[in-house]
Short mmCIF file of C-alpha atoms in Angstrom, two decimals:
data_model
loop_
_atom_site.label_atom_id
_atom_site.label_comp_id
_atom_site.label_asym_id
_atom_site.label_seq_id
_atom_site.Cartn_x
_atom_site.Cartn_y
_atom_site.Cartn_z
CA UNK W 1 96.30 143.19 88.83
CA UNK W 2 96.62 144.44 92.38
CA UNK W 3 97.24 142.03 95.22
CA UNK W 4 95.23 144.16 97.60
CA UNK W 5 91.68 145.40 97.18
CA UNK W 6 91.34 148.67 95.27
CA UNK W 7 88.68 151.35 95.04
CA UNK W 8 86.56 149.38 92.60
CA UNK W 9 87.93 145.85 92.59
CA UNK W 10 88.79 143.02 94.90
CA UNK W 11 92.54 142.29 94.91
CA UNK W 12 94.17 139.28 93.27
CA UNK W 13 94.65 137.41 96.53
CA UNK W 14 91.03 137.81 97.68
CA UNK W 15 89.85 136.68 94.23
CA UNK W 16 92.21 133.73 94.15
CA UNK W 17 91.16 132.52 97.59
CA UNK W 18 87.46 133.03 96.81
CA UNK W 19 87.50 131.04 93.57
CA UNK W 20 89.96 128.36 94.71
CA UNK W 21 87.65 127.59 97.64
CA UNK W 22 84.59 127.49 95.34
CA UNK W 23 86.29 125.07 92.93
CA UNK W 24 87.69 122.84 95.67
CA UNK W 25 84.36 122.58 97.49
CA UNK W 26 82.59 121.55 94.26
CA UNK W 27 85.39 118.99 93.67
CA UNK W 28 84.92 117.73 97.24
CA UNK W 29 81.30 116.88 96.55
CA UNK W 30 82.19 115.05 93.32
CA UNK W 31 85.02 113.11 95.03
CA UNK W 32 82.99 111.91 97.99
CA UNK W 33 79.89 111.04 95.94
CA UNK W 34 82.09 108.87 93.71
CA UNK W 35 83.69 107.26 96.78
CA UNK W 36 80.33 106.34 98.28
CA UNK W 37 79.43 104.21 95.27
CA UNK W 38 82.63 102.16 95.57
CA UNK W 39 82.95 98.86 97.43
CA UNK W 40 85.36 98.84 100.40
CA UNK W 41 88.85 98.62 98.97
CA UNK W 42 91.94 100.50 97.92
CA UNK W 43 90.11 102.71 95.43
CA UNK W 44 87.59 103.85 98.03
CA UNK W 45 90.38 104.37 100.56
CA UNK W 46 92.35 106.51 98.10
CA UNK W 47 89.26 108.49 97.11
CA UNK W 48 88.36 109.24 100.75
CA UNK W 49 91.99 110.13 101.48
CA UNK W 50 91.89 112.59 98.59
CA UNK W 51 88.66 114.08 99.98
CA UNK W 52 90.33 114.54 103.37
CA UNK W 53 93.46 116.13 101.91
CA UNK W 54 91.47 118.52 99.74
CA UNK W 55 89.31 119.31 102.77
CA UNK W 56 92.38 120.25 104.78
CA UNK W 57 93.51 122.41 101.86
CA UNK W 58 90.11 124.14 101.97
CA UNK W 59 90.59 124.74 105.70
CA UNK W 60 94.03 126.28 105.12
CA UNK W 61 92.67 128.49 102.30
CA UNK W 62 89.63 129.45 104.42
CA UNK W 63 91.90 130.51 107.29
CA UNK W 64 94.02 132.47 104.79
CA UNK W 65 90.84 134.05 103.34
CA UNK W 66 89.59 135.21 106.74
CA UNK W 67 93.11 136.27 107.77
CA UNK W 68 93.60 138.23 104.55
CA UNK W 69 90.18 139.84 104.92
CA UNK W 70 91.27 141.11 108.34
CA UNK W 71 94.68 142.22 106.99
CA UNK W 72 93.36 143.94 103.86
CA UNK W 73 90.62 146.12 105.34
CA UNK W 74 90.16 148.43 102.37
CA UNK W 75 87.13 147.15 100.50
CA UNK W 76 85.89 148.24 97.08
CA UNK W 77 83.40 151.10 97.45
CA UNK W 78 79.99 149.59 98.24
CA UNK W 79 77.45 149.40 95.51
CA UNK W 80 74.37 151.47 96.30
CA UNK W 81 71.60 149.25 97.62
CA UNK W 82 68.87 149.28 100.27
CA UNK W 83 69.92 148.80 103.88
CA UNK W 84 68.22 145.42 104.23
CA UNK W 85 70.24 144.10 101.30
CA UNK W 86 73.48 145.30 102.88
CA UNK W 87 72.55 143.54 106.10
CA UNK W 88 71.59 140.37 104.23
CA UNK W 89 74.88 140.47 102.30
CA UNK W 90 76.93 140.95 105.49
CA UNK W 91 75.05 138.13 107.23
CA UNK W 92 75.46 135.68 104.35
CA UNK W 93 79.16 136.54 103.99
CA UNK W 94 79.71 135.97 107.71
CA UNK W 95 77.84 132.69 107.51
CA UNK W 96 79.86 131.58 104.47
CA UNK W 97 83.15 132.28 106.24
CA UNK W 98 81.93 130.30 109.23
CA UNK W 99 80.76 127.40 107.05
CA UNK W 100 83.96 127.06 105.02
CA UNK W 101 85.83 126.81 108.33
CA UNK W 102 83.37 124.49 110.08
CA UNK W 103 82.90 122.12 107.15
CA UNK W 104 86.54 120.91 107.04
CA UNK W 105 86.85 121.06 110.84
CA UNK W 106 83.83 118.76 111.24
CA UNK W 107 85.31 116.36 108.68
CA UNK W 108 88.65 116.37 110.45
CA UNK W 109 86.96 115.64 113.80
CA UNK W 110 84.86 112.97 112.07
CA UNK W 111 88.02 111.14 110.93
CA UNK W 112 89.65 111.51 114.35
CA UNK W 113 86.57 110.14 116.12
CA UNK W 114 86.86 106.94 114.03
CA UNK W 115 90.64 106.72 114.56
CA UNK W 116 91.50 107.50 110.93
CA UNK W 117 94.51 109.69 110.22
CA UNK W 118 94.17 113.02 108.40
CA UNK W 119 97.07 114.11 106.24
CA UNK W 120 97.76 116.69 103.58
CA UNK W 121 98.33 114.38 100.59
CA UNK W 122 100.46 112.14 102.83
CA UNK W 123 103.08 114.89 103.27
CA UNK W 124 102.33 115.34 106.92
CA UNK W 125 99.77 114.24 109.43
CA UNK W 126 97.44 116.49 111.37
CA UNK W 127 96.92 115.56 115.02
CA UNK W 128 93.65 113.96 116.07
CA UNK W 129 91.07 116.61 117.01
CA UNK W 130 89.07 114.29 119.26
CA UNK W 131 89.55 110.83 120.79
CA UNK W 132 88.00 107.81 119.04
CA UNK W 133 84.33 107.50 119.98
CA UNK W 134 81.70 105.64 117.97
CA UNK W 135 78.69 107.76 118.98
CA UNK W 136 80.59 110.98 118.45
CA UNK W 137 81.57 109.74 114.99
CA UNK W 138 77.94 109.13 114.05
CA UNK W 139 77.00 112.60 115.28
CA UNK W 140 79.84 114.29 113.42
CA UNK W 141 78.97 112.46 110.22
CA UNK W 142 75.45 113.87 110.40
CA UNK W 143 76.80 117.32 111.26
CA UNK W 144 79.24 117.21 108.30
CA UNK W 145 76.38 116.40 105.90
CA UNK W 146 73.99 118.94 107.45
CA UNK W 147 76.61 121.72 107.28
CA UNK W 148 77.14 120.92 103.62
CA UNK W 149 73.40 121.29 102.93
CA UNK W 150 73.41 124.68 104.68
CA UNK W 151 76.56 125.70 102.79
CA UNK W 152 74.93 124.86 99.45
CA UNK W 153 71.81 126.89 100.31
CA UNK W 154 73.71 129.96 101.52
CA UNK W 155 76.18 129.77 98.60
CA UNK W 156 73.27 129.58 96.12
CA UNK W 157 71.63 132.64 97.71
CA UNK W 158 75.02 134.40 97.55
CA UNK W 159 75.47 133.47 93.87
CA UNK W 160 71.87 134.40 93.03
CA UNK W 161 72.39 137.81 94.60
CA UNK W 162 75.55 138.33 92.53
CA UNK W 163 73.72 137.36 89.34
CA UNK W 164 70.79 139.64 90.26
CA UNK W 165 73.17 142.57 90.71
CA UNK W 166 74.91 141.82 87.43
CA UNK W 167 71.90 141.31 85.15
CA UNK W 168 69.10 143.25 86.80
CA UNK W 169 70.85 146.05 88.64
CA UNK W 170 73.68 146.13 86.09
CA UNK W 171 76.22 147.11 88.74
CA UNK W 172 79.75 145.91 89.48
CA UNK W 173 79.00 143.59 92.42
CA UNK W 174 79.83 140.44 90.45
CA UNK W 175 82.42 141.89 88.08
CA UNK W 176 84.68 143.10 90.87
CA UNK W 177 85.08 139.53 92.17
CA UNK W 178 85.41 137.78 88.78
CA UNK W 179 88.89 136.34 88.13
CA UNK W 180 89.75 138.67 85.24
CA UNK W 181 86.91 141.13 85.44
CA UNK W 182 87.95 144.59 86.50
CA UNK W 183 86.88 148.14 86.17
CA UNK W 184 89.58 150.80 85.77
CA UNK W 185 90.34 152.31 89.13
CA UNK W 186 89.90 156.03 89.04
CA UNK D 1 88.70 78.91 123.69
CA UNK D 2 88.77 82.58 124.39
CA UNK D 3 92.24 83.92 124.93
CA UNK D 4 92.40 86.32 127.79
CA UNK D 5 95.65 87.22 129.44
CA UNK D 6 95.20 85.41 132.72
CA UNK D 7 97.93 84.37 135.10
CA UNK D 8 96.78 80.75 134.98
CA UNK D 9 96.76 80.63 131.19
CA UNK D 10 100.11 82.38 130.96
CA UNK D 11 101.61 79.93 133.42
CA UNK D 12 100.17 76.99 131.53
CA UNK D 13 101.39 78.30 128.20
CA UNK D 14 104.85 78.79 129.58
CA UNK D 15 104.91 75.45 131.39
CA UNK D 16 103.93 73.77 128.13
CA UNK D 17 106.59 75.70 126.26
CA UNK D 18 109.30 74.87 128.73
CA UNK D 19 108.26 71.23 128.77
CA UNK D 20 108.37 71.16 124.99
CA UNK D 21 111.65 72.96 124.50
CA UNK D 22 113.78 72.04 127.46
CA UNK D 23 116.45 69.56 126.37
CA UNK D 24 116.69 67.67 129.68
CA UNK D 25 115.11 67.79 133.12
CA UNK D 26 118.47 68.60 134.64
CA UNK D 27 118.74 71.78 132.59
CA UNK D 28 115.31 72.93 133.74
CA UNK D 29 116.25 73.05 137.37
CA UNK D 30 119.35 75.15 136.86
CA UNK D 31 118.33 77.54 134.05
CA UNK D 32 114.67 78.41 134.44
CA UNK D 33 114.31 82.14 134.97
CA UNK D 34 111.57 83.73 137.07
CA UNK D 35 108.12 82.97 135.66
CA UNK D 36 105.89 86.03 135.74
CA UNK D 37 102.16 86.31 135.42
CA UNK D 38 100.73 89.15 133.35
CA UNK D 39 98.17 91.56 134.77
CA UNK D 40 95.74 91.78 131.85
CA UNK D 41 94.03 95.02 132.82
CA UNK D 42 97.27 97.00 132.78
CA UNK D 43 98.94 95.26 129.84
CA UNK D 44 98.64 96.12 126.18
CA UNK D 45 99.93 95.14 122.77
CA UNK D 46 99.41 97.89 120.21
CA UNK D 47 100.15 98.15 116.51
CA UNK D 48 100.67 101.29 114.50
CA UNK D 49 99.87 101.10 110.82
CA UNK D 50 99.88 103.78 108.13
CA UNK D 51 96.89 104.69 105.98
CA UNK D 52 97.44 107.19 103.16
CA UNK D 53 100.63 108.39 104.83
CA UNK D 54 99.10 108.86 108.29
CA UNK D 55 99.48 106.71 111.40
CA UNK D 56 96.67 104.96 113.21
CA UNK D 57 96.92 102.83 116.32
CA UNK D 58 95.09 99.63 117.17
CA UNK D 59 95.41 97.08 119.91
CA UNK D 60 94.90 93.37 120.43
CA UNK D 61 92.23 92.89 123.03
CA UNK D 62 93.07 89.27 123.78
CA UNK D 63 96.49 87.78 124.22
CA UNK D 64 98.40 85.57 126.60
CA UNK D 65 101.95 86.51 127.48
CA UNK D 66 104.04 83.76 129.02
CA UNK D 67 107.13 85.50 130.34
CA UNK D 68 110.06 83.85 132.08
CA UNK D 69 112.64 86.56 132.48
CA UNK D 70 115.51 87.30 134.81
CA UNK D 71 118.21 89.86 133.96
CA UNK D 72 120.64 87.63 135.85
CA UNK D 73 119.64 84.57 133.85
CA UNK D 74 119.13 85.59 130.24
CA UNK D 75 120.00 82.07 129.12
CA UNK D 76 117.04 80.71 131.08
CA UNK D 77 114.64 83.42 129.92
CA UNK D 78 111.78 82.69 127.53
CA UNK D 79 108.91 84.61 125.90
CA UNK D 80 105.87 82.87 124.53
CA UNK D 81 103.14 85.27 123.50
CA UNK D 82 99.90 84.15 121.88
CA UNK D 83 97.73 86.79 120.31
CA UNK D 84 94.12 86.26 119.29
CA UNK D 85 94.23 87.59 115.72
CA UNK D 86 90.47 88.18 115.72
CA UNK D 87 90.82 90.65 118.57
CA UNK D 88 92.50 93.47 116.64
CA UNK D 89 90.62 96.60 117.63
CA UNK D 90 90.99 100.00 115.95
CA UNK D 91 87.87 101.86 117.15
CA UNK D 92 86.20 101.38 113.78
CA UNK D 93 83.96 98.34 113.28
CA UNK D 94 84.42 98.17 109.49
CA UNK D 95 88.20 98.17 109.78
CA UNK D 96 88.13 95.61 112.63
CA UNK D 97 86.00 93.24 110.56
CA UNK D 98 88.37 93.70 107.62
CA UNK D 99 91.44 92.99 109.79
CA UNK D 100 89.98 89.72 111.07
CA UNK D 101 88.90 88.79 107.54
CA UNK D 102 90.62 86.66 104.91
CA UNK D 103 92.55 89.51 103.28
CA UNK D 104 94.33 90.31 106.55
CA UNK D 105 94.69 88.05 109.61
CA UNK D 106 92.24 85.40 108.36
CA UNK D 107 91.40 84.77 112.01
CA UNK D 108 89.04 81.89 111.31
CA UNK D 109 91.87 79.93 109.67
CA UNK D 110 94.78 81.24 111.77
CA UNK D 111 93.25 82.32 115.08
CA UNK D 112 96.61 82.82 116.79
CA UNK D 113 99.74 84.76 116.10
CA UNK D 114 102.64 83.69 118.27
CA UNK D 115 105.98 85.08 119.32
CA UNK D 116 108.61 82.75 120.72
CA UNK D 117 111.95 83.96 121.95
CA UNK D 118 114.69 82.22 123.85
CA UNK D 119 117.73 84.34 122.94
CA UNK D 120 118.25 87.51 124.92
CA UNK D 121 121.02 90.07 125.04
CA UNK D 122 121.48 93.11 127.25
CA UNK D 123 121.89 96.29 125.20
CA UNK D 124 122.14 98.82 128.04
CA UNK D 125 121.10 99.29 131.66
CA UNK D 126 117.67 97.68 131.93
CA UNK D 127 117.55 97.39 128.12
CA UNK D 128 117.42 94.12 126.23
CA UNK D 129 116.91 92.63 122.85
CA UNK D 130 115.09 89.40 122.24
CA UNK D 131 115.63 87.39 119.09
CA UNK D 132 112.60 85.33 118.39
CA UNK D 133 110.17 84.01 115.85
CA UNK D 134 106.91 85.72 115.02
CA UNK D 135 104.33 83.51 113.35
CA UNK D 136 101.27 85.03 111.69
CA UNK D 137 99.04 83.27 109.14
CA UNK D 138 101.33 80.26 109.53
CA UNK D 139 104.32 82.24 108.25
CA UNK D 140 107.30 82.36 110.63
CA UNK D 141 109.87 85.14 110.51
CA UNK D 142 112.71 86.16 112.81
CA UNK D 143 111.74 89.39 114.51
CA UNK D 144 113.90 91.14 117.08
CA UNK D 145 112.12 92.87 119.95
CA UNK D 146 113.80 95.59 121.98
CA UNK D 147 112.48 96.11 125.47
CA UNK D 148 113.07 97.61 128.86
CA UNK D 149 112.62 95.59 132.03
CA UNK D 150 111.82 97.66 135.09
CA UNK D 151 111.37 95.64 138.26
CA UNK D 152 109.70 97.21 141.29
CA UNK D 153 111.88 97.83 144.35
CA UNK D 154 110.47 94.78 146.15
CA UNK D 155 111.07 92.58 143.12
CA UNK D 156 107.48 91.26 143.24
CA UNK D 157 106.35 93.04 140.08
CA UNK D 158 107.88 94.55 136.97
CA UNK D 159 106.99 96.46 133.83
CA UNK D 160 108.21 95.00 130.57
CA UNK D 161 107.77 97.47 127.73
CA UNK D 162 109.16 97.42 124.25
CA UNK D 163 108.73 97.63 120.53
CA UNK D 164 109.28 95.85 117.29
CA UNK D 165 108.76 96.54 113.64
CA UNK D 166 107.40 94.14 111.05
CA UNK D 167 106.58 94.20 107.36
CA UNK D 168 102.97 93.08 107.07
CA UNK D 169 103.50 91.67 103.58
CA UNK D 170 106.15 89.27 104.92
CA UNK D 171 103.23 87.55 106.63
CA UNK D 172 100.69 87.92 103.85
CA UNK D 173 98.70 90.48 105.83
CA UNK D 174 96.97 92.24 102.98
CA UNK D 175 96.00 89.99 100.10
CA UNK D 176 95.02 90.96 96.58
CA UNK D 177 94.75 94.71 96.10
CA UNK D 178 95.78 95.23 99.74
CA UNK D 179 99.34 94.33 98.75
CA UNK D 180 99.46 97.92 97.55
CA UNK D 181 101.68 99.81 99.98
CA UNK D 182 100.97 103.32 98.73
CA UNK D 183 97.70 103.57 100.64
CA UNK D 184 98.36 100.97 103.32
CA UNK D 185 101.97 101.03 104.47
CA UNK D 186 104.03 97.86 104.63
CA UNK D 187 105.74 98.66 107.91
CA UNK D 188 103.70 98.10 111.05
CA UNK D 189 105.20 99.10 114.37
CA UNK D 190 104.36 97.14 117.47
CA UNK D 191 104.43 98.59 120.93
CA UNK D 192 103.69 96.69 124.10
CA UNK D 193 103.65 97.08 127.83
CA UNK D 194 103.22 94.13 130.14
CA UNK D 195 102.53 94.51 133.85
CA UNK D 196 104.20 91.47 135.44
CA UNK D 197 103.67 89.99 138.85
CA UNK D 198 105.36 87.11 140.62
#
C-alpha cells in the first residue's frame, strides 16, 4: 500500500487519518453521552477527562489530515460526475475539514473558560485557550453541541454520497478510500 | 462572621495571638516585631491542584492575615492566617460547591483553616522560611512556608510573597472516592502574595 495518493487510490496515510478521525469522533459521542448520565464523582471526572484527551487527539489528527492534504497534492483521478456534484463534494469536504478542527477547538476553549485543565491523557497539559468566564463557558457549550449537530448532518450527507456512488453509480469513489479497498494502479 | 482581610481584623487576630502565646509581658515589649496590616484588594492566597494530570488554580476569597514580621527580629515575628474554607473559588460553581462540601473542606463544620508560625529562618537575601502549623478540618500538620519579604524604600509598606506545598489527604480533603489520587492529585501547591502596610 502506498503512503501517498496514487492514480486511482488514496494513500495509506490519508486513509488512516480519515478513518481514525471517524472512529474517534463516534467514540467521543459514546464517551460523553455515558458521562452525562453519571452523578458528579470520580467516574464522571475520568470519563470527561477521557473525552477531552480523545478530543485533543482528534485535533492533532485533523491538523495532520489537513497538513498532509496540502503536502500530498496528487489526488486520485476524479470520478466522472456532473459539475454540481463536484462543487457539492468540494464544499462538503471543506466544511468537514473545518468542523473536525473547530469541534475540538471549541471543546478546548470550553474547558479553559471554566478553568478546567486539558491534557493529552495526563502526559502533558495544553495551555488555556481563553480566560475563565462563566458566560463565555455557557456560550461555548452551546457552540460545541451545535457544531456536533452540523458535523453529524454533513458527515451523513458525505457518507450517503459515497454509498450512492458505490451502489448506484458503481464507481470507485468509496472503494478508493476504504481501508483495504484498492484498484490496481495502471 | 464574614472573614474579610481588613486591617482591623488582622490587628485583632494578631493581638489575640500575641496575648495568647506570649510567655510574659516583659517579653512582649522587647521581642514584638512590626505588626503589618494587609491590603485585601492587592493580596491573594491561591492553590494549584491537579485534575487528570493537569493544573488548575483557585483562590480563597476571604482570609485574614495577621503578620508581625521584621527581618531584624525573626524571633519576635509571628504569622497567624485564618482562611474562610467556604470561600475557595475556582471559576466553576459546581467545583466551588463541592470544595466547600463535606467531602472536601466541610466548611459548615470547619469554617476556618489556620496557619500559625513563630519560627523563622533566613535562607538568602530577602528570603525566609517559616515553620508553622497548618490546621484544616481540625487536623494540624507542620508545614514550612518559603517566602520573600520585599519592603518598600520608605519602609511603610512591603510585599510578602511565598509558597508552600501540602498533601490534601493529610488533612482529609477528599473523602470517600475522592481519596483517589489518579484523577485528583494529592499534592496541592499554595501561592500567596500579601500587600502589607504599617
